[in-house]
PDB file of C-alpha atoms and ligand atoms in Angstrom:
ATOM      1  CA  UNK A   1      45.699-186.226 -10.925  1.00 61.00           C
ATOM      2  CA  UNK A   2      44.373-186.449  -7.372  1.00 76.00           C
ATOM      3  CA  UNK A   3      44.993-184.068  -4.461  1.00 93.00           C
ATOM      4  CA  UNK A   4      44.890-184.499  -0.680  1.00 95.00           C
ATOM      5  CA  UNK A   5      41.582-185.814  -0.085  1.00 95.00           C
ATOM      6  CA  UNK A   6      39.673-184.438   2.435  1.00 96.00           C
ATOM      7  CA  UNK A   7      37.624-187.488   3.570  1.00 96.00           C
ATOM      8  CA  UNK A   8      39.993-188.421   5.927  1.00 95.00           C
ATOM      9  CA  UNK A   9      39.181-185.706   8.185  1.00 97.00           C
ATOM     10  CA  UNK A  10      35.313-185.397   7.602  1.00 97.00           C
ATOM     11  CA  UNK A  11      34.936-189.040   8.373  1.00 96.00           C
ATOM     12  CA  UNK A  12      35.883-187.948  12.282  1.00 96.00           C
ATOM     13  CA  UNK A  13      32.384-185.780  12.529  1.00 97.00           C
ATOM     14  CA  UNK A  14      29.163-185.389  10.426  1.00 97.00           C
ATOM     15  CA  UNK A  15      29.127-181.601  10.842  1.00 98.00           C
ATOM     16  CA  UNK A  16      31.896-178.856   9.988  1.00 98.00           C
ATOM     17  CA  UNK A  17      30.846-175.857  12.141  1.00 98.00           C
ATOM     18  CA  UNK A  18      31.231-172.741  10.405  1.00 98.00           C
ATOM     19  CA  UNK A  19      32.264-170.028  12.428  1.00 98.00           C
ATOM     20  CA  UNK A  20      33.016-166.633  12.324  1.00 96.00           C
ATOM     21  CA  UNK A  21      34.525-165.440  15.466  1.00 96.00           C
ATOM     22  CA  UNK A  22      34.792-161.695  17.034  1.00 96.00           C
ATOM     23  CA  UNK A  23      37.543-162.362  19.149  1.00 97.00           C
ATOM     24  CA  UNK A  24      40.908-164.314  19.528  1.00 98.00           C
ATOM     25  CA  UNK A  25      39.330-165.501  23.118  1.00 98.00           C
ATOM     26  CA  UNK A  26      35.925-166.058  22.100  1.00 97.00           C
ATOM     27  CA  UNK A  27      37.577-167.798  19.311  1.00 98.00           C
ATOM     28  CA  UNK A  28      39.453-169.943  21.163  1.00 98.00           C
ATOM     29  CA  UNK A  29      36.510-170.968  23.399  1.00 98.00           C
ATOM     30  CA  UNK A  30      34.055-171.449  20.807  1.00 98.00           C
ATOM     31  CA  UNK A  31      36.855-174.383  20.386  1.00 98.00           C
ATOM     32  CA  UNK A  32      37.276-175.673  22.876  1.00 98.00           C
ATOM     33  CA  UNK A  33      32.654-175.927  23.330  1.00 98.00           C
ATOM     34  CA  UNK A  34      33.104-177.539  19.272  1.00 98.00           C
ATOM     35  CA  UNK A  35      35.455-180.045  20.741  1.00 98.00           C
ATOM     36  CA  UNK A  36      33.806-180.975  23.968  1.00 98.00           C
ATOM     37  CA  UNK A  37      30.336-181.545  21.896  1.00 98.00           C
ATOM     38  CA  UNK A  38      32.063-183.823  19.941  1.00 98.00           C
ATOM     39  CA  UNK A  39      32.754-181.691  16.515  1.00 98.00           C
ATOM     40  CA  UNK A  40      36.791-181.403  16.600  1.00 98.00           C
ATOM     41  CA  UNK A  41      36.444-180.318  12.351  1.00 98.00           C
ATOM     42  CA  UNK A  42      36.315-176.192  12.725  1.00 98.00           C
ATOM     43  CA  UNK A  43      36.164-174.060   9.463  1.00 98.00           C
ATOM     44  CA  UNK A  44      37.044-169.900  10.680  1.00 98.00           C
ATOM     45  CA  UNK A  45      36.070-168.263   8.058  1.00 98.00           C
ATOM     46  CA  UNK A  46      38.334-165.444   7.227  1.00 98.00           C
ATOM     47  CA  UNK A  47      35.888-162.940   7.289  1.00 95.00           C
ATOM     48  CA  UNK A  48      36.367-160.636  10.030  1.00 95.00           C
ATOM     49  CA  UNK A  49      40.120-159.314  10.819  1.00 95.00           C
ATOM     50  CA  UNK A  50      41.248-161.429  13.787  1.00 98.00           C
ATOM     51  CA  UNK A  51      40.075-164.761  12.111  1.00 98.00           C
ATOM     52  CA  UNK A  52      43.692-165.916  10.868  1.00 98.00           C
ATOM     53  CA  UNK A  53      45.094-164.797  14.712  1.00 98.00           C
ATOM     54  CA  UNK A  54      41.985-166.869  15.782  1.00 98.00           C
ATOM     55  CA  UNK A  55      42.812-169.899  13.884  1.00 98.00           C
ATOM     56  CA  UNK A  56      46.666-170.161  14.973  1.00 98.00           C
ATOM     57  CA  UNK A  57      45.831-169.169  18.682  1.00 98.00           C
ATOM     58  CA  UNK A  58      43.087-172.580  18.326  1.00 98.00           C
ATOM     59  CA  UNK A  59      45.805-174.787  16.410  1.00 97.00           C
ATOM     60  CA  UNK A  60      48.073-173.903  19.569  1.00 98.00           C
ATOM     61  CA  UNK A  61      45.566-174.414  22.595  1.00 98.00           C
ATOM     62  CA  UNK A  62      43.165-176.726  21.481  1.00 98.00           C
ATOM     63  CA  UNK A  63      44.688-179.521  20.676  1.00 96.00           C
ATOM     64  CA  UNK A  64      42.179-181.800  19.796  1.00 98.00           C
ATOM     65  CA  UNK A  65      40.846-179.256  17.400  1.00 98.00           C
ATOM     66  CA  UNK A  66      41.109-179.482  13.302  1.00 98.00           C
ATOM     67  CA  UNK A  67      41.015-176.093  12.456  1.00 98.00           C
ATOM     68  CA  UNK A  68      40.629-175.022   9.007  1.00 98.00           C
ATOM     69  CA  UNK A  69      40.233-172.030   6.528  1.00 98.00           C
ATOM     70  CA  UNK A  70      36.662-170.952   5.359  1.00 98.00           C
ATOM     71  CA  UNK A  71      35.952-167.805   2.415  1.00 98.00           C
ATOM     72  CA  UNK A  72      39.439-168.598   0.727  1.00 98.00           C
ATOM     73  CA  UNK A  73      38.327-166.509  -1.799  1.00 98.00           C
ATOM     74  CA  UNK A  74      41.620-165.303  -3.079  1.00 97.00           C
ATOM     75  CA  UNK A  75      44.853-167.185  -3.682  1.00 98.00           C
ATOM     76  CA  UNK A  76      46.791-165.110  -1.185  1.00 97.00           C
ATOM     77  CA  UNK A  77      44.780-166.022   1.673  1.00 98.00           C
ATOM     78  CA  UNK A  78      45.879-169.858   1.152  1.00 98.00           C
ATOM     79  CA  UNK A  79      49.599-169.464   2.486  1.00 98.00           C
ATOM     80  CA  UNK A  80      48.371-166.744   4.918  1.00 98.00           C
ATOM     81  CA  UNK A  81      45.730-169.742   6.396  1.00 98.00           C
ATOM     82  CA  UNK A  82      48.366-172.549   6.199  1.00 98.00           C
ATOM     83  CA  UNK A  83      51.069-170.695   7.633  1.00 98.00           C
ATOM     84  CA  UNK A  84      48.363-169.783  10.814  1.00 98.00           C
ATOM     85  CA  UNK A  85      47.600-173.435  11.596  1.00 98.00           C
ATOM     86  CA  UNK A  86      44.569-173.995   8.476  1.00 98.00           C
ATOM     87  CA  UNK A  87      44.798-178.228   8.076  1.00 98.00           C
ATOM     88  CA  UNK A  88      41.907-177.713   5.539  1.00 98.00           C
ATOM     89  CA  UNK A  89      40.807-174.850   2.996  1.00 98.00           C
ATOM     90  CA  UNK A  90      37.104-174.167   1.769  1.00 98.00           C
ATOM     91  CA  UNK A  91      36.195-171.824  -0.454  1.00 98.00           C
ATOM     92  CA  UNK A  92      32.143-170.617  -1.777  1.00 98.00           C
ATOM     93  CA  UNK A  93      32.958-170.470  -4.856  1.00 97.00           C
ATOM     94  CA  UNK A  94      36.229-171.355  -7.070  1.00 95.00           C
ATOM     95  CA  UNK A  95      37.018-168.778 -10.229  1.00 97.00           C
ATOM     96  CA  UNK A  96      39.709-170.630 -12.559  1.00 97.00           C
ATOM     97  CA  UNK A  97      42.558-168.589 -10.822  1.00 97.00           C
ATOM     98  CA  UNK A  98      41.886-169.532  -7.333  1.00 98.00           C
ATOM     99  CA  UNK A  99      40.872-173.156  -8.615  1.00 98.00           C
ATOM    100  CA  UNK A 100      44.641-173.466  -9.790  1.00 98.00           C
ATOM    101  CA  UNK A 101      46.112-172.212  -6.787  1.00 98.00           C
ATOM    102  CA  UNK A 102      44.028-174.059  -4.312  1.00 98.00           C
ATOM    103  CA  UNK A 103      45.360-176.946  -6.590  1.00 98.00           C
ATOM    104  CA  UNK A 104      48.258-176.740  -5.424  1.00 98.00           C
ATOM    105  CA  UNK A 105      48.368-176.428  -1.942  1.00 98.00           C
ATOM    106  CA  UNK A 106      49.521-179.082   0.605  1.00 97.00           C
ATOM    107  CA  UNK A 107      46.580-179.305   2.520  1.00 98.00           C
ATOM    108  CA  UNK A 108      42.905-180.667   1.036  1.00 98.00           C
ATOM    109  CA  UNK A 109      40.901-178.123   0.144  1.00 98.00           C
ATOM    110  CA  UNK A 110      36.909-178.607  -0.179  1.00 98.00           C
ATOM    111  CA  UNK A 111      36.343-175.874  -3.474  1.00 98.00           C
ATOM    112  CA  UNK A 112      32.840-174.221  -3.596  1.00 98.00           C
ATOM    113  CA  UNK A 113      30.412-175.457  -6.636  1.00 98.00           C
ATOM    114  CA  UNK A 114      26.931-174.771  -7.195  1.00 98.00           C
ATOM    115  CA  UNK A 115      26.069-176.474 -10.719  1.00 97.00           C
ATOM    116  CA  UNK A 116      27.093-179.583 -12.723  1.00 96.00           C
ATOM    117  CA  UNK A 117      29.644-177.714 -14.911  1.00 97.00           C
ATOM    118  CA  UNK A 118      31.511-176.319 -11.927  1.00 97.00           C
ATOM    119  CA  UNK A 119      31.285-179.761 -10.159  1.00 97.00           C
ATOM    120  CA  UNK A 120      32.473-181.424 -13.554  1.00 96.00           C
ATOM    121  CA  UNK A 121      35.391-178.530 -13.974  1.00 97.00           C
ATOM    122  CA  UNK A 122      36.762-179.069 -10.323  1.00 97.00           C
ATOM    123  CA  UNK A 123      36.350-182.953 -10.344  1.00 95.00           C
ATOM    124  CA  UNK A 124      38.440-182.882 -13.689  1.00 95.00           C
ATOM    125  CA  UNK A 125      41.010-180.310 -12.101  1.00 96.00           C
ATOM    126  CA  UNK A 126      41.750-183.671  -9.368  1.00 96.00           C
ATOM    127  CA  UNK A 127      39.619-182.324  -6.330  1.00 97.00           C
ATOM    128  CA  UNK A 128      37.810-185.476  -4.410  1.00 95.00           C
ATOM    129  CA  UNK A 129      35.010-183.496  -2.310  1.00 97.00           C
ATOM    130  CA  UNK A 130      33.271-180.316  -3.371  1.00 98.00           C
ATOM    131  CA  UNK A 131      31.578-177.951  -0.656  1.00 98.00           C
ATOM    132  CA  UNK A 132      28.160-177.520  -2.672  1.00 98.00           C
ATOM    133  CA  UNK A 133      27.542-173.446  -1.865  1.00 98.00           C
ATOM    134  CA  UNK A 134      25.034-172.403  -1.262  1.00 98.00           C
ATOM    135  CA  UNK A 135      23.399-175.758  -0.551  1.00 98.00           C
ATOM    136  CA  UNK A 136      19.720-175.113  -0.024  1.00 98.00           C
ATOM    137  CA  UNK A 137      19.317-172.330  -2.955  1.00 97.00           C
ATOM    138  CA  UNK A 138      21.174-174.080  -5.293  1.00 98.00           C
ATOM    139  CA  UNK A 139      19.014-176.855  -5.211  1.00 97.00           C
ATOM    140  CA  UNK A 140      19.482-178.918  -1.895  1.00 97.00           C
ATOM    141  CA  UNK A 141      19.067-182.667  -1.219  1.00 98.00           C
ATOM    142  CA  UNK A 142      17.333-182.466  -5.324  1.00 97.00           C
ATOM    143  CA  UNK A 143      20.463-180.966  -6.325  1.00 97.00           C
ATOM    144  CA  UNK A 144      22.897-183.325  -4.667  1.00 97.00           C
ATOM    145  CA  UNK A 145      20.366-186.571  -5.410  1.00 96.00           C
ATOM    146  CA  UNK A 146      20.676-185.100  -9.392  1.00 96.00           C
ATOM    147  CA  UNK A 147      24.721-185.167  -9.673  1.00 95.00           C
ATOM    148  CA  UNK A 148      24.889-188.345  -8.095  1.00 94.00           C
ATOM    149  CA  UNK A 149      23.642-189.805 -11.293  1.00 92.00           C
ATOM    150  CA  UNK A 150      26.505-188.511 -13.683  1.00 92.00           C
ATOM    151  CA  UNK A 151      29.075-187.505 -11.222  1.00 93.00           C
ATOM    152  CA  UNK A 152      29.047-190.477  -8.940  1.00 93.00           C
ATOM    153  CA  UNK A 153      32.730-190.284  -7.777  1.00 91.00           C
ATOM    154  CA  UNK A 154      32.366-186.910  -6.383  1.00 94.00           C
ATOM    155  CA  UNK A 155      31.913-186.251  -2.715  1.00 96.00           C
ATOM    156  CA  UNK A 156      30.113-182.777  -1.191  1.00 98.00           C
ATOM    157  CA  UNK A 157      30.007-181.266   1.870  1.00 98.00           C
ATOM    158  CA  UNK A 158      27.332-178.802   1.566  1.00 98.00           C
ATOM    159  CA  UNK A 159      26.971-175.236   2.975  1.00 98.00           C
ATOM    160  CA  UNK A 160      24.116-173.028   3.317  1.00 98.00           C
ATOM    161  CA  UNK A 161      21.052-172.785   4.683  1.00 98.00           C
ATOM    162  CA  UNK A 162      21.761-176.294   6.994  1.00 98.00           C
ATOM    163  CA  UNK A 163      19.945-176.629  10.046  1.00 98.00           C
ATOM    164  CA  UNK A 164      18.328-179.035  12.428  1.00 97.00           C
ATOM    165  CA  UNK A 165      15.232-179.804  10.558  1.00 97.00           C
ATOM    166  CA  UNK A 166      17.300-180.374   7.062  1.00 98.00           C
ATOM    167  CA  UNK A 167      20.156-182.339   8.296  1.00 98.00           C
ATOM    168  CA  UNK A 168      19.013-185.347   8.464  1.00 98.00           C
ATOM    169  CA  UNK A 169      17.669-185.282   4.368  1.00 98.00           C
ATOM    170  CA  UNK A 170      21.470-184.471   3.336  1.00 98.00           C
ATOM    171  CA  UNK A 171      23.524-186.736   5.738  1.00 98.00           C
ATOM    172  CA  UNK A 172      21.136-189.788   3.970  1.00 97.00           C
ATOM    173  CA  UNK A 173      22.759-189.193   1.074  1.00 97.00           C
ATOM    174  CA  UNK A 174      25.553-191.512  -0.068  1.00 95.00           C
ATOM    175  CA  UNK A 175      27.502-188.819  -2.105  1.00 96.00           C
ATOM    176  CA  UNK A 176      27.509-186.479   1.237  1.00 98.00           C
ATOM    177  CA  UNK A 177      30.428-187.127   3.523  1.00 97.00           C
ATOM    178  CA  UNK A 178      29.795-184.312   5.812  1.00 98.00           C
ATOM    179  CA  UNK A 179      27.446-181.026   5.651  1.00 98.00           C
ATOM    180  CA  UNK A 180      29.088-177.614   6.970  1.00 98.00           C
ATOM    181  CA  UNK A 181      26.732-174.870   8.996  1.00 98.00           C
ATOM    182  CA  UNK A 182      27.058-171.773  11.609  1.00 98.00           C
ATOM    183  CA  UNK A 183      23.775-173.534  13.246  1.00 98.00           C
ATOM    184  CA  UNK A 184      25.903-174.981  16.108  1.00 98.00           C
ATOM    185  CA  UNK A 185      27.774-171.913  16.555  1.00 97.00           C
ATOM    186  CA  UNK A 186      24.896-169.253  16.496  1.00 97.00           C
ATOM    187  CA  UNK A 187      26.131-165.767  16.724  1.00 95.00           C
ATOM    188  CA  UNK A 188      24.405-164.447  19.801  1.00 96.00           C
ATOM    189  CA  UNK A 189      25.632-167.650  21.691  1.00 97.00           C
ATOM    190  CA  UNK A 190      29.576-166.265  20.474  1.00 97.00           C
ATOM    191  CA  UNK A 191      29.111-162.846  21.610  1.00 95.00           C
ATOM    192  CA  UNK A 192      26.970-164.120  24.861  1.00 96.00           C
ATOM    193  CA  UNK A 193      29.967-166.640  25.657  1.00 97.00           C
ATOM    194  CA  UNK A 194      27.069-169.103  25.958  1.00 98.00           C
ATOM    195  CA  UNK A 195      29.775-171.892  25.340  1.00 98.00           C
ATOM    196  CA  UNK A 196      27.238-174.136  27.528  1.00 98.00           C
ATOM    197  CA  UNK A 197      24.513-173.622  24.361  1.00 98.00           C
ATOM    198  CA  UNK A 198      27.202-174.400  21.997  1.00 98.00           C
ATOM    199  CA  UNK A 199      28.841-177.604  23.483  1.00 98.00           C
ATOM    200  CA  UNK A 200      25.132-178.948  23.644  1.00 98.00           C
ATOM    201  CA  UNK A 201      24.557-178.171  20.061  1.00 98.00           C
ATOM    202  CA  UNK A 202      27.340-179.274  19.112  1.00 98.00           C
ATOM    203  CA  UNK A 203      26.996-183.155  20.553  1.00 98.00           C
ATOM    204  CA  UNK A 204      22.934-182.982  19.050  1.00 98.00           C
ATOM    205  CA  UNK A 205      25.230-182.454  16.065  1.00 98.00           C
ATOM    206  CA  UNK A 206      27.938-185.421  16.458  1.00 98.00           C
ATOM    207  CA  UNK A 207      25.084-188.171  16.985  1.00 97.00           C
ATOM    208  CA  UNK A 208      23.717-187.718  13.206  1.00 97.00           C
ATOM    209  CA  UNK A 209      24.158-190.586  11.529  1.00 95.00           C
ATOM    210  CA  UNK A 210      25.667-190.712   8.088  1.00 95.00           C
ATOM    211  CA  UNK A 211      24.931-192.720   5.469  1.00 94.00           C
ATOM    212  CA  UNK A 212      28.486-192.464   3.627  1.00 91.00           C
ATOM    213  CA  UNK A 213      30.079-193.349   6.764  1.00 80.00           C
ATOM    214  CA  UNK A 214      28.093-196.123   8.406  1.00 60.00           C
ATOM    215  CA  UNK A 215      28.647-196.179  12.044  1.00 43.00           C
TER     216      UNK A 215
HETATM  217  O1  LIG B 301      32.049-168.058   4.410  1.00 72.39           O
HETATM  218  C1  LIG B 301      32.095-168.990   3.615  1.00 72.39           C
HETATM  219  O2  LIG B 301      33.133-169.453   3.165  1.00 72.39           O
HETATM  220  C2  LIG B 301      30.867-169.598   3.126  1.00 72.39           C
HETATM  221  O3  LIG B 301      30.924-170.317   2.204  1.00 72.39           O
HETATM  222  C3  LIG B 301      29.623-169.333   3.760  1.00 72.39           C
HETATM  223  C4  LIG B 301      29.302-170.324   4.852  1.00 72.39           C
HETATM  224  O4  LIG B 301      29.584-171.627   4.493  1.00 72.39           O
HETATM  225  C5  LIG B 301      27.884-170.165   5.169  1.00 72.39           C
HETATM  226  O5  LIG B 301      27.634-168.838   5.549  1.00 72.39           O
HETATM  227  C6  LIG B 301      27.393-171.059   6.242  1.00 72.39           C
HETATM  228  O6  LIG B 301      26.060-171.181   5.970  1.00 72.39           O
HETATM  229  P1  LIG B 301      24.934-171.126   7.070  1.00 72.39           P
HETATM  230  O7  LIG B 301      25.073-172.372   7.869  1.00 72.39           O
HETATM  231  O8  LIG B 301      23.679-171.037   6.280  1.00 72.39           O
HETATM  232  O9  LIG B 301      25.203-169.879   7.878  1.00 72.39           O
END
C-alpha cells in the first residue's frame, strides 16, 4: 500500500521551519519572512492554542505558503489541521493508534520514528518519508547513515537538535530529502517581530544544497 508521498513538497525547499507561533498576526508574518527567504514548506506545530487559527489565517493570506500540521499527536487533531488549511501532517512520534489514523488521511503525513523497528513498522504500514525525532539524540547523521543500509527505500526528514553547523552533515545524505528545525524561526525573533532576522535566515537556509535532490 502506498500513501500520499510527501516528497513532492519537500523537493521545493531543503528546510521545513518549525514554528510555534504566539499570535494569529505574528503567525501570519512569520509567513510571509519563511516565504520571502525562500522556505514556502511551514510546519505550526499545534502546540500553543491559536496554532490551528494560525495555520488557516496563513493558508488564506499567504499564498505562496505550504502550511502544514506539526505535534499531531492525537488522531483528532488530524481533521481539526486539515479542515484549517494543514497540506501536510508530522507527528514526533507515532503510537499504533495514531499510526492507523494518520494512515488514512488525504494529505501526506511525515510520522515520527526514532529506531529501526519503528522505521520498519511505519515503512510496512505504506508511509514513504519518516520525520526521524529527535534527530540528533537518537543518533544523528550515524543513525540515518545506519538505516540506509537495511531500509534503503525509506526517506527522513529529521527533527531535533538541527542547526547551522549540523545541516550540512544531514542534507549530504542520500536517504534525507529535507531536515525540519525552529533555527530559522528563533523564538525571540517571533515575539521581537524581527521578521528582517527571519527572512535572512531563512534564504541562508534555501541555498543548502541537497544531495537527494541535486540542483
Ligand atoms: O513539535 C513537534 O512536533 C516536534 O516534533 C518537535 C519539533 O520538531 C522540534 O522541537 C524542532 O526541533 P528543534 O529544531 O531542535 O527546535
Amino acid at each position: 500500500m502506498s500513501l500520499p508521498d510527501p516528497s513532492f513538497l519537500l523537493a521545493r525547499a531543503p528546510v521545513v521551519p518549525v514554528v510555534t507561533v504566539p499570535s494569529v498576526t505574528a503567525g501570519v508574518k512569520l509567513a510571509q519572512a519563511l516565504v520571502e527567504g525562500g522556505l514556502p514548506l511551514i510546519e505550526v506545530t499545534l502546540r500553543t492554542p491559536v496554532a490551528l487559527e494560525a495555520m488557516a489565517a496563513i493558508a488564506a493570506e499567504v499564498p505562496d505558503a505550504i502550511v502544514g500540521a506539526g505535534t499531531v499527536t492525537r488522531p483528532e487533531l488530524i481533521q481539526k489541521s486539515i479542515d484549517a488549511g494543514a497540506r501536510f501532517l508530522v507527528s514526533p512520534g507515532c503510537p499504533p493508534a495514531l499510526a492507523e489514523a494518520l494512515a488514512e488521511a488525504p494529505v501526506p503525513v511525515m510520522p515520527g520514528c526514532a529506531t529501526a523497528t519503528e522505521a520498519m513498522t511505519l515503512h510496512a504500514m505504506g508511509f514513504p518519508v519518516l520525520k526521524l525525532f529527535p534527530a540528533e539524540s537518537a543518533g544523528g547523521v550515524a543513525l540515518i547513515k545506519s538505516l540506509a543500509g537495511p531500509l534503503p527505500d525509506l526517506r527522513f526528514c529529521p527533527t531535533g537538535g538541527i542547526g547551522p553547523a549540523n545541516v550540512g552533515s544531514y542534507l549530504a545524505q542520500p536517504n534525507i530529502l529535507a531536515v525540519g528545525g525552529s533555527w530559522v524561526a528563533p523564538g525571540e525573533a517571533v515575539t521581537m517581530g524581527d521578521w528582517e532576522q527571519i527572512a535572512a535566515l531563512a534564504k541562508a537556509a534555501s541555498k543548502l544544497h541537497r544531495a537527494a535532490f541535486p540542483l
